[in-house]
């Protein structure tokens, strides 16, 4: 097909809704009325990218700017990527379908080194040259941000600019600078880059030149005297920073499908291996009032039923118990759950424990990192063995059934005794749980220690691939016992992550070679291909051991020395020396400043909320925004409280045909919540909304009328329900009516279904309809979910096939309990059309009548 777009390909690919771009709270601006068009690119699948809240923050901030339009693009699945290449079309944005090459700026989020090949894949699918030196002003400006940019060098050659640190204010300044540059003519890219270099936190790779001495990195030379180091941008007060109160609500099943509240940024614990704990300093906590206000607005705008409190160490948040009390007080009656990613051992106070009893429980994660007290002192993981035991016991007493432990191997000074201590600790915890009457259910995850830049262990060696494998499989053998599940990260993946974490610009060519050989989605175990990487490393002439398995001296020049995160090198060296002697460093939250260098105690300093703060949580105050329903609509004047069971009728057309059944449940449930209607829930610890769909449509099929049943806790006017819910639905879903279903009556469903089918670039043959009609039976073989073969006689199900034109049919099917035959099955069997023709076909289920019976 000529002149195709990605929208034309959606019927042919998996999970097509991830590419629609019309989610609730997404922003689609008139491109003709804006000055700057930015694509926010995430180099992983939609389900991963939509779970990263940093991108949502930037999306929100940029789209608040009147003359700026920010759109999203995610790495396409392998099926869509193949179609894009074969069809000769371009990777494009979700909101407006603009090809990436048509944007002014493309900003990549770099969260994980093993996503680097996906960056090249996205540029390739957009027809944009990889290297910044090969792009001129006719191409988009390519920038990047995220934690990986604290060592930008391995990928520096691909980017025009990179943001180091917090991006909230930096991206706005960069946008304004770009617009001023464009208004002045916008012909000289160097002048733009020079202006960007004046913004704190902006790194211009082309303004620095690496120098090598044979195989060794010698230094990185600045080209300008007034631009020799790049200091990390830091948001001084999160309460003053922009934060989305109407986040985009993802389709499908994102990794984190809930409202995420960042309660704090930064960590004071000082674990010597932890890059995040160093590069996000100092700790800045949001106030309880700020978090409650964000919660009220966000719940109303999204319809989420789960809230997750996020930070590097949520248990350290100064007002955690107060915040939890407020959230429970305001939302427990609405069946909105509260969840935590993890708790640090030793932070479960009696007060917190009493509140945690109400939290929805899945798995409880503890990260001792090391099995022995000695090695935990080396890495400054200041939790005692007793705290680990007490935390496990408390977790099971509070209702958790699964404990997840995370350990690392290959840590500095580690011995065989330290590794055996992992086995011994798990065994004793397992025995303790059994003695307390609990059924042990323990997951043990092992990862190889990867030295990262800007931490005290940045000079340490990473153990070899062979040693990593030997240790992991020895631990696996020793921990093979009932109630313990052993998991590990592939040592090959850890080795490559270590390569990219501490690499320099000589790796640019390696990345290009690896991508051209087929490396992509390397962070996914089913896509990771180590032999391909080995071949690429050999071809690029890279000595992987130079970057990974050798010990560095403290005075060795490092590729990231020109990046100033605020942590002084003197502090890192001191902490490295303390590690070798097992000397712990206390937490500056509870003691004296440790002199890491990040705070100036004027603009940049720790921000803690007072633990004795007691705000006034009242239902009238808190639900003032929530009860209105959000988005200016809602069922605001319910009738006297009375349970109400209703049937809601709706049509599903256009882009909505790409929603699967579970998506439909989420979309309608959240739309009804946003409309202010009170849904009745089932009983039990995991309440579910009382909503049911009859005979859900398959992905790709449209319908003139479908319905579902839902029970409300309060009566409401049907006309108002139709109006308010429609205001919350995406394009293609339209509520056409509703009716009250008396408790003693049930709908009598139609015994037949009628479909109109239109095919593209094919025709239906009338003689094949005749052949079917003349046949005494028409057997097809169906494979069940259990793999069994089942014969179905289509003559028992197909009531009629009517040819409406060369490309159009009307098919009438009998509805039979426990037997589902779709129009696609009929077309495939009777007309022998290809799967691609069937997938592209327009199939519409016609409206039918039903009745109520006693």
Short mmCIF file of N, CA and C in Angstrom, two decimals, residues 507-614:
data_model
loop_
_atom_site.label_atom_id
_atom_site.label_comp_id
_atom_site.label_asym_id
_atom_site.label_seq_id
_atom_site.Cartn_x
_atom_site.Cartn_y
_atom_site.Cartn_z
N UNK A 507 33.64 4.01 22.45
CA UNK A 507 32.56 3.03 22.36
C UNK A 507 31.49 3.43 21.34
N UNK A 508 31.55 4.65 20.82
CA UNK A 508 30.55 5.09 19.84
C UNK A 508 30.47 4.13 18.66
N UNK A 509 31.64 3.80 18.13
CA UNK A 509 31.66 2.91 16.96
C UNK A 509 31.15 1.53 17.32
N UNK A 510 31.45 1.07 18.54
CA UNK A 510 30.94 -0.22 18.99
C UNK A 510 29.42 -0.23 18.99
N UNK A 511 28.81 0.85 19.47
CA UNK A 511 27.34 0.90 19.51
C UNK A 511 26.76 0.82 18.11
N UNK A 512 27.35 1.55 17.19
CA UNK A 512 26.86 1.52 15.81
C UNK A 512 27.01 0.12 15.22
N UNK A 513 28.16 -0.52 15.43
CA UNK A 513 28.38 -1.87 14.89
C UNK A 513 27.39 -2.85 15.50
N UNK A 514 27.21 -2.77 16.82
CA UNK A 514 26.29 -3.69 17.50
C UNK A 514 24.88 -3.54 16.96
N UNK A 515 24.43 -2.28 16.79
CA UNK A 515 23.08 -2.07 16.27
C UNK A 515 22.95 -2.63 14.84
N UNK A 516 23.94 -2.36 14.03
CA UNK A 516 23.88 -2.84 12.64
C UNK A 516 23.90 -4.36 12.55
N UNK A 517 24.45 -5.02 13.56
CA UNK A 517 24.44 -6.48 13.59
C UNK A 517 23.12 -7.04 14.11
N UNK A 518 22.26 -6.17 14.65
CA UNK A 518 20.95 -6.63 15.10
C UNK A 518 20.70 -6.51 16.59
N UNK A 519 21.64 -5.92 17.34
CA UNK A 519 21.44 -5.76 18.78
C UNK A 519 20.40 -4.66 19.03
N UNK A 520 19.40 -4.99 19.81
CA UNK A 520 18.32 -4.05 20.13
C UNK A 520 17.55 -4.62 21.32
N UNK A 521 16.93 -3.75 22.10
CA UNK A 521 16.22 -4.19 23.30
C UNK A 521 17.10 -5.12 24.14
N UNK A 522 18.33 -4.68 24.37
CA UNK A 522 19.30 -5.53 25.06
C UNK A 522 18.96 -5.74 26.52
N UNK A 523 18.13 -4.89 27.09
CA UNK A 523 17.71 -5.07 28.47
C UNK A 523 16.65 -6.14 28.66
N UNK A 524 16.12 -6.65 27.56
CA UNK A 524 15.10 -7.70 27.62
C UNK A 524 15.79 -9.06 27.43
N UNK A 525 15.59 -9.96 28.38
CA UNK A 525 16.31 -11.24 28.36
C UNK A 525 16.03 -12.04 27.09
N UNK A 526 14.80 -11.92 26.56
CA UNK A 526 14.48 -12.70 25.36
C UNK A 526 15.04 -12.07 24.08
N UNK A 527 15.56 -10.85 24.18
CA UNK A 527 16.12 -10.19 23.00
C UNK A 527 17.64 -10.03 23.09
N UNK A 528 18.18 -10.20 24.29
CA UNK A 528 19.62 -10.01 24.49
C UNK A 528 20.41 -11.11 23.78
N UNK A 529 21.36 -10.71 22.96
CA UNK A 529 22.13 -11.66 22.16
C UNK A 529 23.62 -11.40 22.41
N UNK A 530 24.19 -12.10 23.38
CA UNK A 530 25.59 -11.85 23.74
C UNK A 530 26.57 -12.21 22.62
N UNK A 531 26.37 -13.31 21.90
CA UNK A 531 27.30 -13.58 20.79
C UNK A 531 27.37 -12.44 19.77
N UNK A 532 26.25 -11.77 19.50
CA UNK A 532 26.29 -10.62 18.60
C UNK A 532 27.16 -9.51 19.17
N UNK A 533 27.02 -9.28 20.47
CA UNK A 533 27.84 -8.26 21.12
C UNK A 533 29.32 -8.65 21.09
N UNK A 534 29.61 -9.93 21.31
CA UNK A 534 31.00 -10.37 21.24
C UNK A 534 31.59 -10.09 19.86
N UNK A 535 30.80 -10.36 18.83
CA UNK A 535 31.28 -10.12 17.46
C UNK A 535 31.50 -8.63 17.23
N UNK A 536 30.58 -7.81 17.75
CA UNK A 536 30.71 -6.36 17.59
C UNK A 536 31.93 -5.82 18.33
N UNK A 537 32.16 -6.32 19.55
CA UNK A 537 33.32 -5.90 20.34
C UNK A 537 34.61 -6.25 19.62
N UNK A 538 34.65 -7.44 19.03
CA UNK A 538 35.84 -7.87 18.29
C UNK A 538 36.05 -6.98 17.07
N UNK A 539 34.99 -6.70 16.34
CA UNK A 539 35.12 -5.87 15.13
C UNK A 539 35.53 -4.45 15.47
N UNK A 540 35.04 -3.93 16.61
CA UNK A 540 35.37 -2.56 17.00
C UNK A 540 36.75 -2.46 17.63
N UNK A 541 37.35 -3.60 17.96
CA UNK A 541 38.68 -3.59 18.56
C UNK A 541 38.68 -3.09 20.00
N UNK A 542 37.61 -3.36 20.72
CA UNK A 542 37.46 -2.90 22.10
C UNK A 542 37.98 -3.96 23.07
N UNK A 543 38.81 -3.54 24.01
CA UNK A 543 39.27 -4.42 25.08
C UNK A 543 38.31 -4.24 26.25
N UNK A 544 37.36 -5.14 26.40
CA UNK A 544 36.33 -4.98 27.41
C UNK A 544 36.92 -5.01 28.82
N UNK A 545 38.01 -5.74 29.01
CA UNK A 545 38.62 -5.82 30.34
C UNK A 545 39.22 -4.48 30.76
N UNK A 546 39.62 -3.65 29.79
CA UNK A 546 40.17 -2.33 30.12
C UNK A 546 39.13 -1.49 30.86
N UNK A 547 37.87 -1.66 30.49
CA UNK A 547 36.80 -0.85 31.07
C UNK A 547 36.16 -1.50 32.30
N UNK A 548 36.32 -2.79 32.47
CA UNK A 548 35.54 -3.49 33.50
C UNK A 548 36.38 -4.14 34.59
N UNK A 549 37.25 -5.06 34.25
CA UNK A 549 37.82 -5.96 35.26
C UNK A 549 39.16 -5.51 35.82
N UNK A 550 39.54 -4.25 35.59
CA UNK A 550 40.80 -3.78 36.17
C UNK A 550 40.54 -2.75 37.26
N UNK A 551 41.41 -2.72 38.25
CA UNK A 551 41.35 -1.77 39.35
C UNK A 551 42.00 -0.46 38.91
N UNK A 552 41.33 0.67 39.18
CA UNK A 552 41.87 1.98 38.83
C UNK A 552 42.48 2.65 40.06
N UNK A 553 43.48 3.46 39.84
CA UNK A 553 44.06 4.23 40.94
C UNK A 553 43.26 5.53 41.10
N UNK A 554 43.29 6.10 42.30
CA UNK A 554 42.49 7.29 42.59
C UNK A 554 42.94 8.50 41.78
N UNK A 555 44.18 8.50 41.28
CA UNK A 555 44.65 9.65 40.49
C UNK A 555 44.55 9.43 38.99
N UNK A 556 43.93 8.32 38.57
CA UNK A 556 43.75 8.06 37.15
C UNK A 556 42.67 8.99 36.58
N UNK A 557 42.93 9.64 35.45
CA UNK A 557 41.89 10.46 34.82
C UNK A 557 40.70 9.58 34.41
N UNK A 558 39.52 10.10 34.65
CA UNK A 558 38.30 9.37 34.33
C UNK A 558 37.51 10.11 33.26
N UNK A 559 36.84 9.41 32.36
CA UNK A 559 36.13 10.08 31.25
C UNK A 559 35.05 11.05 31.71
N UNK A 560 34.59 10.91 32.94
CA UNK A 560 33.50 11.75 33.43
C UNK A 560 33.99 12.82 34.41
N UNK A 561 35.27 13.06 34.49
CA UNK A 561 35.81 14.03 35.45
C UNK A 561 35.30 15.45 35.22
N UNK A 562 34.89 15.78 34.01
CA UNK A 562 34.41 17.14 33.73
C UNK A 562 32.95 17.33 34.09
N UNK A 563 32.29 16.27 34.54
CA UNK A 563 30.90 16.36 34.98
C UNK A 563 30.88 16.51 36.50
N UNK A 564 30.34 17.62 36.97
CA UNK A 564 30.34 17.94 38.40
C UNK A 564 28.95 17.68 38.97
N UNK A 565 28.82 16.57 39.67
CA UNK A 565 27.52 16.25 40.27
C UNK A 565 27.31 16.97 41.59
N UNK A 566 28.32 17.66 42.06
CA UNK A 566 28.27 18.32 43.36
C UNK A 566 29.00 17.56 44.43
N UNK A 567 29.19 16.25 44.23
CA UNK A 567 29.94 15.43 45.17
C UNK A 567 31.43 15.58 44.85
N UNK A 568 32.23 15.97 45.84
CA UNK A 568 33.64 16.21 45.56
C UNK A 568 34.40 14.90 45.41
N UNK A 569 35.44 14.93 44.59
CA UNK A 569 36.27 13.74 44.42
C UNK A 569 36.98 13.38 45.72
N UNK A 570 37.33 14.39 46.52
CA UNK A 570 37.98 14.14 47.81
C UNK A 570 37.08 13.32 48.72
N UNK A 571 35.79 13.63 48.70
CA UNK A 571 34.85 12.86 49.52
C UNK A 571 34.77 11.42 49.02
N UNK A 572 34.72 11.23 47.71
CA UNK A 572 34.63 9.88 47.15
C UNK A 572 35.88 9.07 47.48
N UNK A 573 37.04 9.71 47.40
CA UNK A 573 38.28 9.00 47.74
C UNK A 573 38.28 8.62 49.22
N UNK A 574 37.86 9.56 50.07
CA UNK A 574 37.81 9.28 51.51
C UNK A 574 36.88 8.11 51.81
N UNK A 575 35.75 8.09 51.13
CA UNK A 575 34.79 7.01 51.35
C UNK A 575 35.30 5.68 50.80
N UNK A 576 36.05 5.74 49.70
CA UNK A 576 36.66 4.53 49.16
C UNK A 576 37.65 3.94 50.17
N UNK A 577 38.43 4.81 50.79
CA UNK A 577 39.39 4.36 51.80
C UNK A 577 38.67 3.83 53.04
N UNK A 578 37.58 4.48 53.42
CA UNK A 578 36.78 3.99 54.56
C UNK A 578 36.22 2.60 54.27
N UNK A 579 35.86 2.38 53.01
CA UNK A 579 35.30 1.07 52.64
C UNK A 579 36.34 -0.03 52.84
N UNK A 580 37.56 0.24 52.46
CA UNK A 580 38.61 -0.79 52.54
C UNK A 580 38.91 -1.18 53.98
N UNK A 581 38.62 -0.28 54.91
CA UNK A 581 38.84 -0.59 56.33
C UNK A 581 37.54 -0.96 57.05
N UNK A 582 36.43 -0.97 56.30
CA UNK A 582 35.15 -1.32 56.91
C UNK A 582 34.63 -0.27 57.86
N UNK A 583 35.01 0.99 57.64
CA UNK A 583 34.59 2.08 58.51
C UNK A 583 33.27 2.67 58.01
N UNK A 584 32.22 2.62 58.82
CA UNK A 584 30.92 3.13 58.37
C UNK A 584 30.87 4.65 58.41
N UNK A 585 29.97 5.23 57.65
CA UNK A 585 29.72 6.68 57.66
C UNK A 585 28.27 6.88 58.07
N UNK A 586 28.04 7.72 59.04
CA UNK A 586 26.69 7.91 59.57
C UNK A 586 25.83 8.70 58.59
N UNK A 587 24.55 8.60 58.77
CA UNK A 587 23.56 9.27 57.94
C UNK A 587 23.47 10.73 58.37
N UNK A 588 23.70 11.67 57.44
CA UNK A 588 23.69 13.08 57.81
C UNK A 588 22.30 13.59 58.16
N UNK A 589 21.27 12.81 57.85
CA UNK A 589 19.92 13.19 58.27
C UNK A 589 19.82 13.23 59.80
N UNK A 590 20.56 12.33 60.44
CA UNK A 590 20.46 12.19 61.89
C UNK A 590 21.70 12.68 62.63
N UNK A 591 22.71 13.14 61.90
CA UNK A 591 23.94 13.58 62.55
C UNK A 591 24.55 14.76 61.85
N UNK A 592 25.87 14.87 61.96
CA UNK A 592 26.58 16.00 61.37
C UNK A 592 26.71 15.85 59.85
N UNK A 593 26.93 16.98 59.19
CA UNK A 593 27.23 16.98 57.76
C UNK A 593 28.51 16.19 57.52
N UNK A 594 28.49 15.34 56.52
CA UNK A 594 29.64 14.50 56.22
C UNK A 594 30.58 15.12 55.19
N UNK A 595 30.23 16.32 54.71
CA UNK A 595 31.13 17.03 53.81
C UNK A 595 31.22 16.46 52.42
N UNK A 596 30.12 15.96 51.87
CA UNK A 596 30.17 15.40 50.51
C UNK A 596 30.36 16.49 49.47
N UNK A 597 29.96 17.74 49.82
CA UNK A 597 30.21 18.85 48.93
C UNK A 597 29.02 19.34 48.15
N UNK A 598 27.88 18.62 48.18
CA UNK A 598 26.77 18.99 47.31
C UNK A 598 26.03 20.23 47.82
N UNK A 599 26.00 20.45 49.14
CA UNK A 599 25.22 21.55 49.70
C UNK A 599 26.08 22.80 49.84
N UNK A 600 25.49 23.96 49.49
CA UNK A 600 26.14 25.23 49.82
C UNK A 600 25.46 25.89 51.02
N UNK A 601 24.37 25.25 51.49
CA UNK A 601 23.58 25.68 52.65
C UNK A 601 23.02 27.09 52.49
N UNK A 602 22.96 27.53 51.25
CA UNK A 602 22.28 28.76 50.91
C UNK A 602 21.10 28.42 50.01
N UNK A 603 21.40 28.14 48.74
CA UNK A 603 20.35 27.71 47.82
C UNK A 603 20.15 26.20 47.85
N UNK A 604 21.26 25.47 47.95
CA UNK A 604 21.19 24.01 47.90
C UNK A 604 21.47 23.45 49.29
N UNK A 605 20.47 22.80 49.84
CA UNK A 605 20.58 22.22 51.18
C UNK A 605 19.48 21.19 51.35
N UNK A 606 19.60 20.32 52.35
CA UNK A 606 18.54 19.34 52.59
C UNK A 606 17.23 20.03 52.95
N UNK A 607 16.13 19.46 52.46
CA UNK A 607 14.79 19.96 52.80
C UNK A 607 14.01 18.81 53.41
N UNK A 608 13.76 18.91 54.71
CA UNK A 608 13.03 17.86 55.43
C UNK A 608 11.69 18.42 55.92
N UNK A 609 10.67 17.58 55.93
CA UNK A 609 9.40 17.99 56.51
C UNK A 609 9.43 17.64 58.00
N UNK A 610 8.78 18.46 58.79
CA UNK A 610 8.80 18.26 60.24
C UNK A 610 8.00 17.02 60.60
N UNK A 611 8.59 16.06 61.32
CA UNK A 611 7.89 14.81 61.64
C UNK A 611 6.70 14.99 62.57
N UNK A 612 6.63 16.13 63.29
CA UNK A 612 5.51 16.34 64.21
C UNK A 612 4.40 17.18 63.58
N UNK A 613 4.47 17.36 62.25
CA UNK A 613 3.47 18.17 61.56
C UNK A 613 2.14 17.41 61.52
N UNK A 614 1.04 18.08 61.88
CA UNK A 614 -0.27 17.43 61.92
C UNK A 614 -1.29 18.29 61.18
#
